[in-house]
PDB file of C-alpha atoms in Angstrom:
ATOM      1  CA  MET X   1     134.428  81.587  61.380  1.00  0.00           C
ATOM      2  CA  ARG X   2     135.689  80.174  58.113  1.00  0.00           C
ATOM      3  CA  GLY X   3     137.171  82.588  55.600  1.00  0.00           C
ATOM      4  CA  LYS X   4     136.636  82.476  51.864  1.00  0.00           C
ATOM      5  CA  TYR X   5     138.320  79.593  50.090  1.00  0.00           C
ATOM      6  CA  TYR X   6     140.350  80.279  46.954  1.00  0.00           C
ATOM      7  CA  PRO X   7     140.855  76.975  45.094  1.00  0.00           C
ATOM      8  CA  PRO X   8     144.072  76.225  43.206  1.00  0.00           C
ATOM      9  CA  ALA X   9     143.807  77.774  39.751  1.00  0.00           C
ATOM     10  CA  TYR X  10     146.064  77.552  36.739  1.00  0.00           C
ATOM     11  CA  GLN X  11     148.772  80.244  36.818  1.00  0.00           C
ATOM     12  CA  ALA X  12     147.072  82.079  39.688  1.00  0.00           C
ATOM     13  CA  LYS X  13     149.475  84.039  41.873  1.00  0.00           C
ATOM     14  CA  GLU X  14     147.692  83.193  45.135  1.00  0.00           C
ATOM     15  CA  PHE X  15     145.345  80.440  46.306  1.00  0.00           C
ATOM     16  CA  HIS X  16     144.821  77.892  49.071  1.00  0.00           C
ATOM     17  CA  CYS X  17     147.563  75.317  48.670  1.00  0.00           C
ATOM     18  CA  VAL X  18     146.353  71.814  47.834  1.00  0.00           C
ATOM     19  CA  TYR X  19     148.998  70.421  50.223  1.00  0.00           C
ATOM     20  CA  CYS X  20     149.069  72.646  53.330  1.00  0.00           C
ATOM     21  CA  GLY X  21     145.700  74.354  52.877  1.00  0.00           C
ATOM     22  CA  VAL X  22     147.198  77.804  53.555  1.00  0.00           C
ATOM     23  CA  PHE X  23     146.324  80.804  51.397  1.00  0.00           C
ATOM     24  CA  ALA X  24     149.741  81.671  50.014  1.00  0.00           C
ATOM     25  CA  SER X  25     151.525  83.108  47.009  1.00  0.00           C
ATOM     26  CA  GLN X  26     152.508  80.661  44.286  1.00  0.00           C
ATOM     27  CA  ALA X  27     155.519  80.625  41.945  1.00  0.00           C
ATOM     28  CA  TRP X  28     155.198  79.059  38.502  1.00  0.00           C
ATOM     29  CA  ALA X  29     157.892  77.527  36.310  1.00  0.00           C
ATOM     30  CA  SER X  30     158.001  75.667  33.005  1.00  0.00           C
ATOM     31  CA  VAL X  31     158.880  71.974  33.045  1.00  0.00           C
ATOM     32  CA  ASN X  32     161.317  71.085  30.274  1.00  0.00           C
ATOM     33  CA  ILE X  33     163.035  67.861  29.283  1.00  0.00           C
ATOM     34  CA  SER X  34     166.788  67.784  28.744  1.00  0.00           C
ATOM     35  CA  TYR X  35     167.628  65.130  26.123  1.00  0.00           C
ATOM     36  CA  GLY X  36     170.615  66.420  24.278  1.00  0.00           C
ATOM     37  CA  GLN X  37     168.639  69.611  23.959  1.00  0.00           C
ATOM     38  CA  GLN X  38     165.963  71.412  25.959  1.00  0.00           C
ATOM     39  CA  LEU X  39     162.512  70.208  24.942  1.00  0.00           C
ATOM     40  CA  GLN X  40     159.561  72.308  26.023  1.00  0.00           C
ATOM     41  CA  THR X  41     156.522  70.507  27.452  1.00  0.00           C
ATOM     42  CA  ASP X  42     152.924  71.425  28.253  1.00  0.00           C
ATOM     43  CA  PHE X  43     153.639  70.947  31.960  1.00  0.00           C
ATOM     44  CA  LEU X  44     153.976  73.742  34.499  1.00  0.00           C
ATOM     45  CA  ALA X  45     155.188  73.373  38.067  1.00  0.00           C
ATOM     46  CA  CYS X  46     153.874  75.502  40.920  1.00  0.00           C
ATOM     47  CA  SER X  47     155.639  76.044  44.256  1.00  0.00           C
ATOM     48  CA  CYS X  48     153.774  77.112  47.411  1.00  0.00           C
ATOM     49  CA  SER X  49     155.550  79.873  49.332  1.00  0.00           C
ATOM     50  CA  HIS X  50     154.290  78.489  52.645  1.00  0.00           C
ATOM     51  CA  CYS X  51     155.132  74.768  52.482  1.00  0.00           C
ATOM     52  CA  ASN X  52     157.504  74.841  49.475  1.00  0.00           C
ATOM     53  CA  LYS X  53     155.833  71.801  47.943  1.00  0.00           C
ATOM     54  CA  TRP X  54     155.394  71.518  44.202  1.00  0.00           C
ATOM     55  CA  SER X  55     152.211  70.814  42.276  1.00  0.00           C
ATOM     56  CA  TYR X  56     152.262  69.908  38.590  1.00  0.00           C
ATOM     57  CA  TRP X  57     149.793  71.006  35.923  1.00  0.00           C
ATOM     58  CA  TYR X  58     149.223  69.713  32.404  1.00  0.00           C
ATOM     59  CA  LYS X  59     147.468  71.875  29.826  1.00  0.00           C
ATOM     60  CA  GLY X  60     145.863  73.921  32.567  1.00  0.00           C
ATOM     61  CA  LYS X  61     144.746  71.000  34.747  1.00  0.00           C
ATOM     62  CA  LEU X  62     146.160  69.930  38.109  1.00  0.00           C
ATOM     63  CA  VAL X  63     147.610  66.418  37.796  1.00  0.00           C
ATOM     64  CA  VAL X  64     149.946  66.089  40.808  1.00  0.00           C
ATOM     65  CA  PRO X  65     148.696  65.809  43.476  1.00  0.00           C
ATOM     66  CA  SER X  66     145.528  64.169  42.203  1.00  0.00           C
ATOM     67  CA  ASP X  67     143.350  65.967  44.767  1.00  0.00           C
ATOM     68  CA  SER X  68     140.737  68.146  43.123  1.00  0.00           C
ATOM     69  CA  PRO X  69     141.122  71.920  43.352  1.00  0.00           C
ATOM     70  CA  VAL X  70     138.028  72.301  45.523  1.00  0.00           C
ATOM     71  CA  GLU X  71     137.693  73.142  49.183  1.00  0.00           C
ATOM     72  CA  PRO X  72     137.745  70.393  51.826  1.00  0.00           C
ATOM     73  CA  PRO X  73     134.584  69.565  53.778  1.00  0.00           C
ATOM     74  CA  HIS X  74     133.535  71.811  56.645  1.00  0.00           C
ATOM     75  CA  PRO X  75     134.677  70.326  60.000  1.00  0.00           C
ATOM     76  CA  ASP X  76     131.051  70.327  61.210  1.00  0.00           C
ATOM     77  CA  LEU X  77     129.706  68.451  58.180  1.00  0.00           C
ATOM     78  CA  PRO X  78     128.258  65.197  59.606  1.00  0.00           C
ATOM     79  CA  GLU X  79     130.489  62.238  58.853  1.00  0.00           C
ATOM     80  CA  ASP X  80     127.938  60.307  56.777  1.00  0.00           C
ATOM     81  CA  CYS X  81     127.681  63.394  54.547  1.00  0.00           C
ATOM     82  CA  ALA X  82     131.434  64.016  54.591  1.00  0.00           C
ATOM     83  CA  ILE X  83     132.062  60.545  53.108  1.00  0.00           C
ATOM     84  CA  ASP X  84     130.126  61.527  49.975  1.00  0.00           C
ATOM     85  CA  TYR X  85     131.739  64.971  49.939  1.00  0.00           C
ATOM     86  CA  ARG X  86     135.272  63.553  50.036  1.00  0.00           C
ATOM     87  CA  GLU X  87     134.471  61.029  47.296  1.00  0.00           C
ATOM     88  CA  ALA X  88     133.020  63.827  45.147  1.00  0.00           C
ATOM     89  CA  ARG X  89     136.153  65.877  45.752  1.00  0.00           C
ATOM     90  CA  ASP X  90     138.341  62.960  44.710  1.00  0.00           C
ATOM     91  CA  ILE X  91     136.599  62.446  41.365  1.00  0.00           C
ATOM     92  CA  PHE X  92     135.716  66.058  40.510  1.00  0.00           C
ATOM     93  CA  SER X  93     138.581  66.564  38.048  1.00  0.00           C
ATOM     94  CA  ARG X  94     137.686  63.382  36.165  1.00  0.00           C
ATOM     95  CA  SER X  95     133.902  63.844  36.170  1.00  0.00           C
ATOM     96  CA  PRO X  96     132.245  67.023  37.495  1.00  0.00           C
ATOM     97  CA  ARG X  97     128.861  65.457  36.739  1.00  0.00           C
ATOM     98  CA  ALA X  98     129.554  62.393  38.896  1.00  0.00           C
ATOM     99  CA  ALA X  99     130.859  64.656  41.675  1.00  0.00           C
ATOM    100  CA  ALA X 100     127.679  66.752  41.542  1.00  0.00           C
ATOM    101  CA  ALA X 101     125.539  63.612  41.762  1.00  0.00           C
ATOM    102  CA  LEU X 102     127.392  62.577  44.918  1.00  0.00           C
ATOM    103  CA  LEU X 103     126.964  66.059  46.379  1.00  0.00           C
ATOM    104  CA  ARG X 104     123.229  65.828  45.704  1.00  0.00           C
ATOM    105  CA  LEU X 105     123.230  62.705  47.864  1.00  0.00           C
ATOM    106  CA  CYS X 106     125.274  64.590  50.459  1.00  0.00           C
ATOM    107  CA  ILE X 107     122.601  67.322  50.581  1.00  0.00           C
ATOM    108  CA  GLN X 108     119.827  64.745  50.895  1.00  0.00           C
ATOM    109  CA  LYS X 109     121.611  63.238  53.910  1.00  0.00           C
ATOM    110  CA  LEU X 110     122.270  66.682  55.382  1.00  0.00           C
ATOM    111  CA  LEU X 111     118.662  67.913  55.275  1.00  0.00           C
ATOM    112  CA  PRO X 112     117.476  65.761  58.240  1.00  0.00           C
ATOM    113  CA  GLN X 113     120.192  67.475  60.302  1.00  0.00           C
ATOM    114  CA  LEU X 114     118.492  70.780  59.434  1.00  0.00           C
ATOM    115  CA  GLY X 115     114.984  69.595  60.302  1.00  0.00           C
ATOM    116  CA  GLY X 116     113.912  67.910  57.058  1.00  0.00           C
ATOM    117  CA  LYS X 117     112.844  64.320  56.491  1.00  0.00           C
ATOM    118  CA  GLY X 118     115.489  63.409  53.903  1.00  0.00           C
ATOM    119  CA  ALA X 119     113.078  61.745  51.464  1.00  0.00           C
ATOM    120  CA  ASN X 120     112.644  64.542  48.918  1.00  0.00           C
ATOM    121  CA  ILE X 121     114.997  67.524  48.684  1.00  0.00           C
ATOM    122  CA  ASN X 122     112.421  69.905  47.205  1.00  0.00           C
ATOM    123  CA  ASP X 123     109.772  69.021  49.805  1.00  0.00           C
ATOM    124  CA  ASP X 124     112.303  69.407  52.620  1.00  0.00           C
ATOM    125  CA  ILE X 125     113.340  72.862  51.412  1.00  0.00           C
ATOM    126  CA  LYS X 126     109.678  73.912  51.167  1.00  0.00           C
ATOM    127  CA  ASP X 127     109.044  72.631  54.699  1.00  0.00           C
ATOM    128  CA  LEU X 128     112.125  74.393  56.085  1.00  0.00           C
ATOM    129  CA  VAL X 129     111.082  77.670  54.416  1.00  0.00           C
ATOM    130  CA  SER X 130     107.691  77.421  56.138  1.00  0.00           C
ATOM    131  CA  LYS X 131     109.593  77.078  59.431  1.00  0.00           C
ATOM    132  CA  GLY X 132     111.559  80.272  58.815  1.00  0.00           C
ATOM    133  CA  LEU X 133     114.594  79.185  56.801  1.00  0.00           C
ATOM    134  CA  PRO X 134     116.463  82.385  55.795  1.00  0.00           C
ATOM    135  CA  PRO X 135     116.449  83.241  52.058  1.00  0.00           C
ATOM    136  CA  THR X 136     120.238  82.854  51.721  1.00  0.00           C
ATOM    137  CA  ALA X 137     120.129  79.308  53.091  1.00  0.00           C
ATOM    138  CA  GLN X 138     117.072  78.492  50.958  1.00  0.00           C
ATOM    139  CA  ARG X 139     118.768  79.703  47.781  1.00  0.00           C
ATOM    140  CA  SER X 140     121.929  77.802  48.629  1.00  0.00           C
ATOM    141  CA  LEU X 141     119.938  74.601  49.077  1.00  0.00           C
ATOM    142  CA  ASP X 142     118.011  75.210  45.855  1.00  0.00           C
ATOM    143  CA  TYR X 143     121.267  75.800  43.988  1.00  0.00           C
ATOM    144  CA  CYS X 144     122.505  72.420  45.194  1.00  0.00           C
ATOM    145  CA  ARG X 145     119.164  70.814  44.334  1.00  0.00           C
ATOM    146  CA  VAL X 146     118.996  72.162  40.782  1.00  0.00           C
ATOM    147  CA  VAL X 147     122.647  71.466  39.920  1.00  0.00           C
ATOM    148  CA  GLY X 148     122.477  68.039  41.554  1.00  0.00           C
ATOM    149  CA  ASN X 149     119.325  67.165  39.626  1.00  0.00           C
ATOM    150  CA  ASN X 150     121.056  68.098  36.367  1.00  0.00           C
ATOM    151  CA  ALA X 151     123.799  65.641  37.277  1.00  0.00           C
ATOM    152  CA  VAL X 152     121.325  62.799  37.803  1.00  0.00           C
ATOM    153  CA  HIS X 153     118.864  63.781  35.062  1.00  0.00           C
ATOM    154  CA  PRO X 154     120.756  65.858  32.454  1.00  0.00           C
ATOM    155  CA  GLY X 155     118.869  69.004  31.511  1.00  0.00           C
ATOM    156  CA  GLU X 156     119.820  72.575  30.768  1.00  0.00           C
ATOM    157  CA  ILE X 157     123.205  72.427  32.531  1.00  0.00           C
ATOM    158  CA  ASP X 158     125.979  70.245  31.092  1.00  0.00           C
ATOM    159  CA  LEU X 159     128.252  69.894  34.103  1.00  0.00           C
ATOM    160  CA  ASN X 160     131.108  68.301  32.180  1.00  0.00           C
ATOM    161  CA  ASP X 161     131.131  71.333  29.876  1.00  0.00           C
ATOM    162  CA  SER X 162     130.669  73.761  32.796  1.00  0.00           C
ATOM    163  CA  PRO X 163     132.712  72.277  35.667  1.00  0.00           C
ATOM    164  CA  GLU X 164     132.791  75.614  37.507  1.00  0.00           C
ATOM    165  CA  VAL X 165     129.036  75.213  38.139  1.00  0.00           C
ATOM    166  CA  ALA X 166     129.618  71.882  39.864  1.00  0.00           C
ATOM    167  CA  GLN X 167     132.651  73.301  41.658  1.00  0.00           C
ATOM    168  CA  GLN X 168     130.455  75.873  43.398  1.00  0.00           C
ATOM    169  CA  LEU X 169     128.449  73.048  44.982  1.00  0.00           C
ATOM    170  CA  PHE X 170     131.291  72.300  47.380  1.00  0.00           C
ATOM    171  CA  GLY X 171     131.335  75.876  48.642  1.00  0.00           C
ATOM    172  CA  MET X 172     127.547  75.986  48.875  1.00  0.00           C
ATOM    173  CA  ILE X 173     127.450  72.895  51.071  1.00  0.00           C
ATOM    174  CA  ASN X 174     130.102  74.332  53.365  1.00  0.00           C
ATOM    175  CA  PHE X 175     128.181  77.620  53.532  1.00  0.00           C
ATOM    176  CA  ILE X 176     125.007  75.764  54.548  1.00  0.00           C
ATOM    177  CA  VAL X 177     126.871  73.877  57.285  1.00  0.00           C
ATOM    178  CA  GLU X 178     128.461  77.088  58.567  1.00  0.00           C
ATOM    179  CA  ASP X 179     125.167  78.990  58.551  1.00  0.00           C
ATOM    180  CA  ARG X 180     122.792  76.291  59.797  1.00  0.00           C
ATOM    181  CA  ILE X 181     125.011  74.177  62.094  1.00  0.00           C
ATOM    182  CA  SER X 182     128.235  75.916  63.120  1.00  0.00           C
ATOM    183  CA  ARG X 183     126.956  79.420  63.870  1.00  0.00           C
ATOM    184  CA  PRO X 184     123.947  78.292  65.950  1.00  0.00           C
ATOM    185  CA  ARG X 185     126.225  75.893  67.827  1.00  0.00           C
ATOM    186  CA  GLU X 186     128.726  78.663  68.586  1.00  0.00           C
ATOM    187  CA  ILE X 187     125.977  81.069  69.670  1.00  0.00           C
ATOM    188  CA  GLU X 188     124.558  78.409  71.993  1.00  0.00           C
ATOM    189  CA  ARG X 189     128.013  77.791  73.448  1.00  0.00           C
ATOM    190  CA  LEU X 190     128.528  81.491  74.149  1.00  0.00           C
ATOM    191  CA  TYR X 191     125.010  81.854  75.570  1.00  0.00           C
ATOM    192  CA  LEU X 192     125.648  79.063  78.053  1.00  0.00           C
ATOM    193  CA  THR X 193     128.668  80.957  79.394  1.00  0.00           C
ATOM    194  CA  LEU X 194     126.305  83.628  80.793  1.00  0.00           C
ATOM    195  CA  PRO X 195     125.566  83.406  84.524  1.00  0.00           C
ATOM    196  CA  GLU X 196     122.607  81.162  85.285  1.00  0.00           C
ATOM    197  CA  SER X 197     120.717  84.041  86.876  1.00  0.00           C
ATOM    198  CA  ALA X 198     121.036  86.062  83.663  1.00  0.00           C
ATOM    199  CA  ARG X 199     119.788  83.144  81.559  1.00  0.00           C
ATOM    200  CA  GLU X 200     116.808  82.617  83.900  1.00  0.00           C
ATOM    201  CA  ALA X 201     115.895  86.294  83.609  1.00  0.00           C
ATOM    202  CA  ILE X 202     116.006  86.041  79.816  1.00  0.00           C
ATOM    203  CA  GLU X 203     113.796  82.961  79.819  1.00  0.00           C
ATOM    204  CA  GLU X 204     111.261  84.669  82.099  1.00  0.00           C
ATOM    205  CA  ARG X 205     111.260  87.693  79.808  1.00  0.00           C
ATOM    206  CA  ASP X 206     110.602  85.517  76.743  1.00  0.00           C
TER     207      ASP X 206
END
């Protein structure tokens, strides 16, 4: 079971390290230039208490390493979807709107894994709801659909002005994978560990 992900945040005291991925305390320090005298800069350096590696921030934005401060893809995200997810993660800091557009494509590729056809996101969600899709999963998919559509066809949400809206897409996709793929897979694995006689009795009952 995956725990909650806390992305790197400017001057936050704790978050998941962009290097080691561990949730750890962070120490911040000013970066100054010594050139005959101490010159103050707009850079801050942050040291992870777990791996001791330094990240560097400029005017509130992570610049080194260049990885975006968003969670990595779920291990059970299908690889053809994960390619788009990783590309979106790589460009998120430079263009949240472009990242959201890629994540919309990721969702469209993911829906056939959940029982959809993959042609139209809205139609697939409607079809999955008719088959018993839980409300939390439905709302997560609709969140991704609406935000992704605003990336492709700009509307009420300006993702470059509201990057935190696009940032939530990454977590939503991972939630969907956990809820719709990982948990059922783990339950099936545990069920198959029951004695065969017990499983036969359950099947006869049902």
